[in-house]
Amino acid sequence: MIKRRASNWMKFVLVSAAFVLVLTGCASSKGAGDTGTSKAAAEGSGSSSSSGGELTYALATSPDSLDAGKSGYAVSHRVFRNIYDSLVSELPDGTFKPWLAESWTKSADGKSYTFKLRHNVKFHDGTPFNAAAVKATLDHTQTLTGQARTLIGPYKSAEVISEDTIKVNLTEPFEPLLSGLSSAFLGISSPKALQQYGEQYGKHPVGTGPFKFVSWSENDQIVLEKNSEYNWGPPIAENKGASHLDKLTFKIVPEEATRIGSVQSGQVLAAETVPPQNILTLKNDPNIKLETAVTNGTPYTLYFNTSNAPWSDLKLREAVRTAVDVDTIVKTLYLGTYQRAWSVLTPGILGYDASLENSVKADAAKANQLLDELGWTKGADGIREKDGKKLTLRYLESSPNREKRNDIAAIVQQQLKQVGVDVKLTITKDTVTPLTQGEYDLFGNSQVKADPDILRNLFRSDRVYGKGGTNFVKLNDPGIDKLLDQGYQETDSQKRKAAYTQIQQYVIKNALALPIYVFPYTVAHSNSVEGLKFDLLGYPQFYDVTIRK
């Protein structure tokens, strides 16, 4: 029975994948807040390379903005990490080292941090890096709704104490602050450029990083060039001077086959997001090397909108969760290269609750039983009805087909049809409008962060989508709000873990979300590329890269 079912699903996937490709016209998408983590930096293969040259790197999707404070996309971070530096650097063991800040102190009440800044650092436009620049950047985030605003937490103000001293004030203690400040989403921008370009700053980014912005051709490429004056790299880097590369070009190549083929043909030197079906072939290619970094934060998860009837009913959500065979989806689509997710946090992140593993099993018979008990009966077309209304679930997914997420949606649609749920699947580039209007019942998303405080963005009652958060579930529970607040205020790591454990268990117990997979960020590159590393979040680092001649 099980073998026959898996075989049928394999046949279905081939049909559904073709259907989705026709529907979307492409095969890979944005990184939503979505959308990388390695606990240890992946070292390059040697030091016999020459400086100079251009690295071309194929991205699966296009950034939304290169304004670090405005964007929430992982793909944007991959680009602007090279343009912006951060105040601090987070190491693989979770400790912090100086970067643009030479040192810092924390007040006794945890409500302020005072940073001593580096001297002789300049932005790409010649503006000096100083306390005023840090203040301008932090204040800038408060006018936006990007990831940066959530990373800085209960930000109150920034005080310029002197040219090289800045005091960051919070309304309450916020333990993840340093982790947030280490992210490129809080990379420091030139105050001159922020003022000069205004709303267009995202197309004219200016930082202090190892590469300067040159140009951005929409849906084509982004070009960066070496900052020859750079000598203040992060502590995780081996390089202490200017980048070895003269030029760094990001090519936008959504189609999987084209992206991977371009590496094999030598049209580009590296490409991200290698699809599972290509991994074995590339492993056996003597001219190609594969690098993988685990993504920390939240796994790709389906979130129920509990504010919409009838999906406010716990038992109904349980029926859907039981009907969806996640194991089959992950094994079929990812061929053993992706790990199934069990919680709304990824394994390895502080507070991950391993006890949730194997706690949910697919059981179509049980799903049918639950639906029967709720009074939803199958009509002549096989779709369940109650009080004259069809049991319809509006499934919203972004386009194009990043990491086969559209394929997941198509499989879920078919699995739920078997138990009488009519899934109305919408695959669109514009998810902002339906998310803002609440015109969805199920939505897929993943987010990247090194701290479990990411859950506050997803489940706190005031974190409404479009207003500084991504509370897709529309959860409004004072008890969970209290635990989320405790999680970011508490300095004791064990107490923080306990709070996040309770939150994870609550989410699963109440069927608010259905975790699907943990994303391994995989890069294929020519053997001539050496020194590629990944940071704590799994983002590629190009500062140490050399190209063997």
Coordinates of C-alpha atoms in Angstrom, one line a residue:
M1 CA 0.0 0.0 0.0
I2 CA 2.7 2.4 1.0
K3 CA 4.9 1.5 -2.0
R4 CA 2.0 1.9 -4.4
R5 CA 1.2 5.3 -3.0
A6 CA 4.8 6.5 -3.3
S7 CA 4.9 5.3 -6.9
N8 CA 1.7 7.1 -7.7
W9 CA 3.1 10.3 -6.2
M10 CA 6.3 10.0 -8.3
K11 CA 4.1 9.9 -11.4
F12 CA 2.1 12.8 -10.2
V13 CA 5.1 14.9 -9.4
L14 CA 6.3 14.7 -13.0
V15 CA 2.9 15.9 -14.2
S16 CA 2.5 18.6 -11.5
A17 CA 6.0 19.9 -12.1
A18 CA 5.3 20.4 -15.8
F19 CA 2.0 22.0 -15.0
V20 CA 3.6 24.5 -12.5
L21 CA 6.4 25.4 -15.0
V22 CA 3.7 26.2 -17.6
L23 CA 1.8 28.2 -15.0
T24 CA 4.8 30.2 -13.8
G25 CA 7.0 30.3 -16.8
C26 CA 10.1 29.9 -14.7
A27 CA 11.7 27.8 -12.1
S28 CA 13.2 29.6 -9.1
S29 CA 12.3 32.5 -6.8
K30 CA 13.0 35.2 -4.3
G31 CA 14.5 34.6 -0.9
A32 CA 11.8 35.9 1.6
G33 CA 13.1 37.2 4.5
D34 CA 13.2 34.0 3.6
T35 CA 15.4 33.7 2.3
G36 CA 21.1 30.5 4.7
T37 CA 23.5 28.8 7.8
S38 CA 26.7 27.1 8.2
K39 CA 28.0 26.5 11.7
A40 CA 31.5 26.6 10.5
A41 CA 33.1 28.5 7.6
A42 CA 33.7 26.4 4.5
E43 CA 37.3 26.8 3.7
G44 CA 38.8 27.2 0.3
S45 CA 40.9 24.5 -1.3
G46 CA 44.2 26.3 -1.3
S47 CA 46.2 29.5 -1.7
S48 CA 47.9 28.9 -5.1
S49 CA 45.6 31.4 -6.8
S50 CA 46.3 34.8 -8.3
S51 CA 44.7 38.1 -7.4
G52 CA 42.6 39.9 -9.9
G53 CA 40.0 38.8 -12.3
E54 CA 36.2 38.7 -12.2
L55 CA 34.0 36.2 -10.4
T56 CA 30.6 35.7 -12.1
Y57 CA 28.0 34.2 -9.7
A58 CA 24.5 33.1 -10.9
L59 CA 21.6 33.9 -8.6
A60 CA 18.3 32.0 -8.7
T61 CA 16.3 35.2 -8.3
S62 CA 16.7 39.0 -8.3
P63 CA 17.0 41.2 -5.2
D64 CA 14.1 43.4 -4.4
S65 CA 16.4 46.3 -3.2
L66 CA 20.0 46.9 -2.3
D67 CA 19.0 49.2 0.5
A68 CA 20.0 47.0 3.4
G69 CA 17.4 48.5 5.7
K70 CA 14.6 48.0 3.2
S71 CA 15.0 44.5 2.0
G72 CA 14.0 41.3 3.6
Y73 CA 15.2 38.9 0.9
A74 CA 18.1 36.4 1.4
V75 CA 19.1 37.0 -2.2
S76 CA 19.5 40.7 -1.6
H77 CA 21.7 39.9 1.4
R78 CA 24.0 37.8 -0.7
V79 CA 24.6 40.8 -2.9
F80 CA 24.8 43.7 -0.4
R81 CA 26.9 41.8 2.2
N82 CA 29.8 42.7 -0.2
I83 CA 28.8 46.4 -0.2
Y84 CA 28.1 46.9 3.5
D85 CA 30.1 46.2 6.6
S86 CA 28.6 45.6 10.1
L87 CA 29.5 47.0 13.5
V88 CA 30.2 43.5 14.9
S89 CA 30.9 40.0 13.5
E90 CA 29.2 36.9 14.8
L91 CA 31.4 33.8 14.9
P92 CA 30.3 30.2 14.3
D93 CA 30.2 29.5 18.1
G94 CA 27.8 32.4 18.6
T95 CA 30.3 34.8 20.1
F96 CA 30.9 38.3 18.7
K97 CA 34.1 40.1 17.6
P98 CA 34.7 43.7 16.6
W99 CA 34.4 44.9 13.0
L100 CA 33.5 48.5 12.4
A101 CA 33.1 48.8 16.1
E102 CA 36.4 48.3 18.0
S103 CA 34.7 47.6 21.3
W104 CA 31.4 48.0 23.1
T105 CA 29.8 48.0 26.6
K106 CA 26.3 47.1 27.7
S107 CA 24.5 49.0 30.5
A108 CA 23.5 47.2 33.7
D109 CA 19.8 47.4 32.8
G110 CA 20.5 46.0 29.3
K111 CA 18.8 49.0 27.7
S112 CA 21.8 50.6 26.0
Y113 CA 25.0 49.7 24.2
T114 CA 27.9 52.0 23.7
F115 CA 30.2 51.3 20.7
K116 CA 33.7 52.7 20.1
L117 CA 34.2 52.9 16.4
R118 CA 37.1 52.3 14.1
H119 CA 39.1 55.2 12.7
N120 CA 40.2 55.9 9.1
V121 CA 37.3 54.0 7.5
K122 CA 35.6 55.7 4.5
F123 CA 32.4 55.0 2.5
H124 CA 32.7 54.4 -1.2
D125 CA 31.6 58.0 -1.8
G126 CA 34.5 59.4 0.3
T127 CA 32.2 60.2 3.3
P128 CA 34.0 59.3 6.6
F129 CA 32.5 56.5 8.7
N130 CA 31.6 57.8 12.1
A131 CA 29.0 57.9 14.8
A132 CA 26.7 60.1 12.8
A133 CA 26.7 57.6 10.0
V134 CA 25.7 54.8 12.4
K135 CA 22.9 57.0 13.7
A136 CA 21.7 57.8 10.2
T137 CA 21.6 54.1 9.3
L138 CA 19.8 53.0 12.4
D139 CA 17.3 55.8 12.2
H140 CA 16.8 55.0 8.5
T141 CA 15.6 51.5 9.4
Q142 CA 12.8 52.9 11.5
T143 CA 11.2 54.5 8.4
L144 CA 11.0 51.1 6.6
T145 CA 9.4 47.7 7.0
G146 CA 12.4 45.5 6.1
Q147 CA 14.2 42.8 8.0
A148 CA 16.5 45.4 9.7
R149 CA 13.7 46.9 11.7
T150 CA 13.0 43.6 13.4
L151 CA 16.7 42.8 13.9
I152 CA 17.2 46.0 15.9
G153 CA 14.3 45.2 18.2
P154 CA 12.9 47.8 20.6
Y155 CA 15.1 50.6 19.2
K156 CA 14.6 53.9 20.8
S157 CA 17.4 56.2 19.7
A158 CA 21.0 56.5 18.8
E159 CA 23.1 59.2 20.6
V160 CA 26.3 60.6 19.0
I161 CA 28.6 60.8 22.0
S162 CA 31.6 61.8 19.9
E163 CA 33.0 61.3 16.5
D164 CA 33.9 57.7 17.3
T165 CA 31.4 56.8 20.0
I166 CA 27.7 55.9 19.5
K167 CA 25.2 54.9 22.1
V168 CA 22.2 52.8 21.1
N169 CA 19.2 53.1 23.4
L170 CA 16.4 50.5 23.6
T171 CA 13.1 50.8 25.3
E172 CA 13.7 47.4 27.0
P173 CA 16.4 44.8 27.1
F174 CA 17.0 43.0 23.8
E175 CA 19.4 40.1 24.0
P176 CA 19.6 39.4 20.2
L177 CA 20.8 43.0 19.4
L178 CA 24.5 42.1 18.7
S179 CA 23.3 39.2 16.4
G180 CA 21.1 41.6 14.5
L181 CA 23.9 44.2 14.2
S182 CA 26.2 41.5 12.7
S183 CA 23.8 41.1 9.8
A184 CA 24.2 42.9 6.5
F185 CA 20.5 43.9 6.9
L186 CA 21.9 46.3 9.4
G187 CA 25.0 47.1 7.4
I188 CA 26.1 50.8 7.7
S189 CA 25.1 53.1 4.8
S190 CA 26.6 56.4 3.8
P191 CA 24.4 59.2 5.3
K192 CA 25.3 61.4 2.3
A193 CA 23.9 58.7 -0.1
L194 CA 20.8 58.1 2.0
Q195 CA 20.0 61.8 1.7
Q196 CA 21.0 62.2 -1.9
Y197 CA 19.1 59.3 -3.4
G198 CA 16.1 59.1 -1.0
E199 CA 13.6 56.4 -2.1
Q200 CA 15.9 55.4 -4.9
Y201 CA 18.8 54.6 -2.6
G202 CA 18.1 50.8 -3.1
K203 CA 19.4 51.3 -6.7
H204 CA 22.4 53.4 -5.6
P205 CA 23.8 51.6 -2.4
V206 CA 26.9 53.1 -0.8
G207 CA 28.7 51.3 2.1
T208 CA 32.2 50.7 3.4
G209 CA 32.5 47.1 2.2
P210 CA 35.2 45.4 0.0
F211 CA 33.2 46.0 -3.2
K212 CA 31.6 49.2 -4.6
F213 CA 28.3 49.2 -6.5
V214 CA 28.7 49.8 -10.2
S215 CA 25.4 49.0 -11.9
W216 CA 22.2 47.0 -11.8
S217 CA 20.4 45.9 -15.0
E218 CA 16.9 44.7 -14.0
N219 CA 16.5 40.9 -14.2
D220 CA 19.9 40.7 -15.8
Q221 CA 22.9 41.4 -13.6
I222 CA 24.4 43.4 -10.8
V223 CA 28.0 44.6 -11.1
L224 CA 30.4 45.4 -8.2
E225 CA 34.1 46.4 -8.3
K226 CA 36.9 46.2 -5.8
N227 CA 37.2 48.9 -3.1
S228 CA 41.0 49.3 -3.4
E229 CA 41.2 51.2 -0.1
Y230 CA 39.6 48.4 1.9
N231 CA 41.6 47.1 4.9
W232 CA 39.1 46.5 7.7
G233 CA 37.7 43.1 6.8
P234 CA 35.8 41.0 9.3
P235 CA 37.6 38.7 11.8
I236 CA 36.4 35.6 10.1
A237 CA 38.3 36.5 6.9
E238 CA 41.9 35.5 6.2
N239 CA 42.4 38.5 3.8
K240 CA 43.4 41.7 5.6
G241 CA 43.6 44.1 2.6
A242 CA 41.6 44.8 -0.5
S243 CA 39.6 42.0 -2.2
H244 CA 41.6 39.6 -4.4
L245 CA 38.9 40.0 -7.0
D246 CA 38.8 43.1 -9.2
K247 CA 35.2 42.6 -10.1
L248 CA 32.1 40.6 -8.8
T249 CA 29.2 40.2 -11.1
F250 CA 25.9 38.6 -10.1
K251 CA 23.9 37.2 -13.0
I252 CA 20.2 36.7 -12.5
V253 CA 19.4 33.2 -13.9
P254 CA 16.0 31.9 -12.6
E255 CA 15.9 28.7 -14.8
E256 CA 17.6 25.8 -13.0
A257 CA 18.9 24.1 -16.1
T258 CA 20.3 27.3 -17.5
R259 CA 21.9 28.3 -14.2
I260 CA 23.6 25.0 -13.7
G261 CA 24.5 24.6 -17.3
S262 CA 26.2 28.0 -17.3
V263 CA 28.7 26.7 -14.7
Q264 CA 29.4 23.5 -16.6
S265 CA 30.0 25.4 -19.8
G266 CA 32.1 28.1 -18.1
Q267 CA 29.8 31.0 -18.8
V268 CA 29.8 31.7 -15.1
L269 CA 32.2 30.5 -12.5
A270 CA 29.7 29.8 -9.7
A271 CA 25.9 29.3 -9.3
E272 CA 23.7 29.0 -6.3
T273 CA 20.8 26.7 -5.3
V274 CA 21.8 23.5 -7.1
P275 CA 18.7 21.4 -7.7
P276 CA 18.7 17.9 -6.2
Q277 CA 18.6 16.2 -9.5
N278 CA 21.9 17.8 -10.5
I279 CA 23.9 17.2 -7.4
L280 CA 25.0 13.6 -8.2
T281 CA 26.1 14.6 -11.7
L282 CA 28.1 17.6 -10.5
K283 CA 29.7 15.6 -7.7
N284 CA 31.2 13.4 -10.4
D285 CA 32.4 16.3 -12.6
P286 CA 36.1 16.8 -12.1
N287 CA 35.9 20.4 -13.1
I288 CA 33.2 21.4 -10.6
K289 CA 33.2 21.6 -6.8
L290 CA 30.0 21.7 -4.6
E291 CA 29.8 23.7 -1.4
T292 CA 26.9 23.4 1.0
A293 CA 25.9 25.5 4.0
V294 CA 22.9 24.8 6.3
T295 CA 20.4 27.6 6.6
N296 CA 19.5 28.7 10.1
G297 CA 16.3 30.5 11.1
T298 CA 12.9 29.0 10.1
P299 CA 12.5 26.1 7.7
Y300 CA 10.2 26.3 4.7
T301 CA 6.8 26.1 6.5
L302 CA 3.1 26.4 5.5
Y303 CA 1.3 28.8 7.8
F304 CA -2.5 28.8 8.4
N305 CA -4.4 32.1 8.4
T306 CA -6.4 31.4 11.6
S307 CA -8.4 34.6 11.2
N308 CA -10.3 33.2 8.3
A309 CA -13.2 30.8 8.8
P310 CA -13.4 27.9 8.8
W311 CA -9.6 27.6 9.3
S312 CA -9.9 29.1 12.8
D313 CA -11.1 25.6 13.8
L314 CA -8.2 23.7 15.3
K315 CA -9.7 20.3 14.5
L316 CA -10.0 21.3 10.8
R317 CA -6.4 22.4 10.7
E318 CA -5.4 19.1 12.3
A319 CA -7.3 17.2 9.6
V320 CA -5.3 19.1 6.8
R321 CA -2.0 18.6 8.6
T322 CA -2.7 14.8 8.9
A323 CA -3.7 14.6 5.2
V324 CA -0.5 16.2 4.0
D325 CA 2.2 13.5 3.5
V326 CA 5.4 15.6 4.1
D327 CA 7.7 12.7 4.1
T328 CA 6.6 11.7 0.6
I329 CA 6.9 15.3 -0.6
V330 CA 10.4 15.8 0.7
K331 CA 11.7 12.4 -0.5
T332 CA 10.1 12.7 -3.9
L333 CA 11.1 16.3 -4.7
Y334 CA 14.5 16.5 -3.1
L335 CA 15.8 12.9 -3.6
G336 CA 17.4 12.7 -0.1
T337 CA 19.3 16.0 -0.4
Y338 CA 16.9 18.0 1.9
Q339 CA 16.0 17.3 5.5
R340 CA 12.4 17.2 6.6
A341 CA 11.5 19.9 9.1
W342 CA 9.5 19.2 12.3
S343 CA 9.6 22.6 14.1
V344 CA 9.3 26.2 13.1
L345 CA 13.0 26.6 14.1
T346 CA 15.8 24.9 12.2
P347 CA 17.9 22.2 14.0
G348 CA 21.1 23.7 15.5
I349 CA 19.6 27.1 16.4
L350 CA 19.4 28.0 20.1
G351 CA 16.3 26.4 21.6
Y352 CA 15.4 24.0 18.8
D353 CA 13.1 21.4 20.3
A354 CA 14.2 18.0 19.0
S355 CA 11.3 16.3 20.9
L356 CA 9.0 17.4 18.1
E357 CA 10.7 15.2 15.6
N358 CA 8.4 12.3 14.4
S359 CA 5.5 13.8 16.4
V360 CA 3.3 14.2 13.3
K361 CA 2.4 11.4 11.0
A362 CA 0.5 11.4 7.7
D363 CA -2.8 9.5 8.0
A364 CA -5.4 10.0 5.3
A365 CA -7.9 7.7 7.2
K366 CA -7.6 9.8 10.3
A367 CA -8.0 13.0 8.3
N368 CA -11.2 11.7 6.8
Q369 CA -12.4 10.8 10.2
L370 CA -11.8 14.2 11.6
L371 CA -13.6 15.9 8.7
D372 CA -16.5 13.5 9.1
E373 CA -16.7 14.4 12.8
L374 CA -16.8 18.1 12.0
G375 CA -19.8 17.6 9.7
W376 CA -18.0 18.1 6.4
T377 CA -19.5 15.5 4.0
K378 CA -18.4 14.7 0.5
G379 CA -20.5 15.8 -2.4
A380 CA -20.9 14.2 -5.8
D381 CA -17.7 15.8 -6.9
G382 CA -15.8 14.4 -4.0
I383 CA -15.4 17.9 -2.3
R384 CA -16.7 18.2 1.2
E385 CA -19.6 20.5 2.0
K386 CA -21.2 21.9 5.2
D387 CA -24.2 24.2 5.4
G388 CA -24.2 24.7 1.7
K389 CA -20.6 25.7 1.5
K390 CA -17.7 23.9 -0.1
L391 CA -14.6 23.2 2.0
T392 CA -12.1 25.5 0.2
L393 CA -8.6 26.3 1.1
R394 CA -6.8 29.2 -0.6
Y395 CA -3.2 28.3 -1.0
L396 CA -0.9 31.3 -1.8
E397 CA 2.6 30.7 -3.1
S398 CA 5.1 33.0 -4.7
S399 CA 6.5 32.7 -8.2
P400 CA 8.8 31.5 -9.7
N401 CA 9.4 28.0 -8.5
R402 CA 12.2 28.5 -5.9
E403 CA 13.4 25.2 -4.4
K404 CA 10.4 23.5 -6.0
R405 CA 7.9 25.3 -3.7
N406 CA 5.3 25.5 -6.5
D407 CA 5.7 21.7 -6.9
I408 CA 5.0 21.3 -3.1
A409 CA 1.8 23.4 -3.5
A410 CA 0.7 21.2 -6.4
I411 CA 1.3 18.0 -4.5
V412 CA -0.5 19.4 -1.4
Q413 CA -3.4 20.3 -3.6
Q414 CA -3.7 16.7 -4.9
Q415 CA -3.2 15.2 -1.4
L416 CA -6.0 17.3 0.1
K417 CA -8.3 16.6 -2.8
Q418 CA -8.1 12.9 -1.8
V419 CA -9.8 13.8 1.5
G420 CA -12.3 16.2 0.0
V421 CA -10.6 19.6 0.4
D422 CA -10.7 21.9 -2.6
V423 CA -7.4 23.8 -2.7
K424 CA -7.5 27.0 -4.8
L425 CA -3.9 27.5 -5.7
T426 CA -2.6 30.9 -6.5
I427 CA 1.0 31.2 -7.7
T428 CA 2.0 34.9 -8.2
K429 CA 4.8 37.3 -8.0
D430 CA 2.6 39.7 -6.1
T431 CA 2.1 38.1 -2.7
V432 CA 2.1 41.5 -0.9
T433 CA -1.5 42.4 -1.8
P434 CA -3.2 39.1 -0.7
L435 CA -1.0 38.9 2.4
T436 CA -1.9 42.4 3.4
Q437 CA -5.6 41.9 2.7
G438 CA -5.6 38.5 4.4
E439 CA -6.8 36.8 1.1
Y440 CA -5.2 33.4 1.8
D441 CA -5.7 30.4 4.1
L442 CA -2.3 28.8 3.7
F443 CA 1.0 30.5 2.8
G444 CA 4.6 29.1 2.5
N445 CA 7.6 31.0 3.8
S446 CA 11.1 30.6 5.3
Q447 CA 13.3 33.2 7.0
V448 CA 16.9 33.5 7.9
K449 CA 18.3 34.5 11.3
A450 CA 20.9 33.2 13.8
D451 CA 18.7 33.8 16.8
P452 CA 15.4 32.2 17.8
D453 CA 14.0 35.7 18.3
I454 CA 12.9 35.3 14.7
L455 CA 9.7 33.6 16.1
R456 CA 8.7 37.0 17.5
N457 CA 8.4 38.3 14.0
L458 CA 6.2 35.4 13.1
F459 CA 3.9 34.9 16.1
R460 CA 3.7 38.1 18.2
S461 CA 0.2 39.7 18.0
D462 CA 1.5 43.1 16.9
R463 CA 3.7 41.7 14.1
V464 CA 1.2 42.2 11.4
Y465 CA 2.3 41.6 7.8
G466 CA 3.2 44.9 6.2
K467 CA 3.7 46.6 9.5
G468 CA 7.0 45.4 10.7
G469 CA 6.3 41.7 10.9
T470 CA 5.2 38.5 9.2
N471 CA 2.5 37.1 11.5
F472 CA 0.9 35.1 8.7
V473 CA -1.0 33.0 11.2
K474 CA -2.7 36.1 12.6
L475 CA -2.0 34.8 16.1
N476 CA -3.2 36.9 19.0
D477 CA -2.3 35.0 22.2
P478 CA -1.1 37.1 25.3
G479 CA 0.6 34.0 26.7
I480 CA 2.7 33.5 23.6
D481 CA 3.4 37.3 23.4
K482 CA 4.7 37.0 27.0
L483 CA 7.0 34.0 26.1
L484 CA 8.3 35.8 23.0
D485 CA 9.1 38.9 25.1
Q486 CA 10.8 36.8 27.7
G487 CA 12.9 35.1 25.0
Y488 CA 14.4 38.3 23.8
Q489 CA 14.8 40.0 27.2
E490 CA 16.3 37.0 29.1
T491 CA 20.1 36.9 29.3
D492 CA 20.2 33.3 30.7
S493 CA 20.5 31.0 27.7
Q494 CA 18.7 28.1 29.5
K495 CA 15.7 30.2 30.3
R496 CA 15.7 31.5 26.7
K497 CA 15.7 27.9 25.5
A498 CA 12.8 27.0 27.8
A499 CA 10.7 29.9 26.4
Y500 CA 11.3 29.0 22.8
T501 CA 10.6 25.3 23.5
Q502 CA 7.2 26.2 24.8
I503 CA 6.5 28.4 21.8
Q504 CA 7.5 25.6 19.3
Q505 CA 5.3 23.1 21.1
Y506 CA 2.3 25.5 21.1
V507 CA 2.6 26.1 17.4
I508 CA 2.6 22.4 16.6
K509 CA 0.0 21.4 19.1
N510 CA -2.4 24.0 17.8
A511 CA -1.6 23.1 14.1
L512 CA -0.7 26.7 13.3
A513 CA 2.0 25.7 10.9
L514 CA 3.2 22.7 8.9
P515 CA 7.0 22.6 8.6
I516 CA 8.2 21.1 5.4
Y517 CA 12.0 21.2 4.8
V518 CA 15.3 22.6 6.0
F519 CA 17.1 24.3 3.1
P520 CA 20.7 23.4 2.4
Y521 CA 22.2 26.3 0.4
T522 CA 24.3 24.6 -2.2
V523 CA 26.8 26.3 -4.6
A524 CA 28.5 24.8 -7.6
H525 CA 31.6 26.5 -8.8
S526 CA 34.6 25.9 -11.1
N527 CA 37.6 24.4 -9.5
S528 CA 39.5 27.6 -10.4
V529 CA 37.5 29.4 -7.7
E530 CA 39.2 29.1 -4.3
G531 CA 38.6 30.6 -0.9
L532 CA 34.7 30.7 -1.0
K533 CA 33.4 30.6 2.5
F534 CA 30.0 30.9 4.3
D535 CA 29.0 32.9 7.3
L536 CA 27.0 31.8 10.3
L537 CA 23.8 32.2 8.3
G538 CA 25.0 30.4 5.3
Y539 CA 25.6 33.4 3.1
P540 CA 28.5 33.2 0.6
Q541 CA 31.5 35.3 1.4
F542 CA 33.6 36.5 -1.6
Y543 CA 36.2 38.7 0.2
D544 CA 38.7 35.8 0.4
V545 CA 38.0 34.4 -3.0
T546 CA 40.8 34.0 -5.6
I547 CA 40.7 32.6 -9.1
R548 CA 43.4 30.2 -10.1
K549 CA 44.9 31.1 -13.4

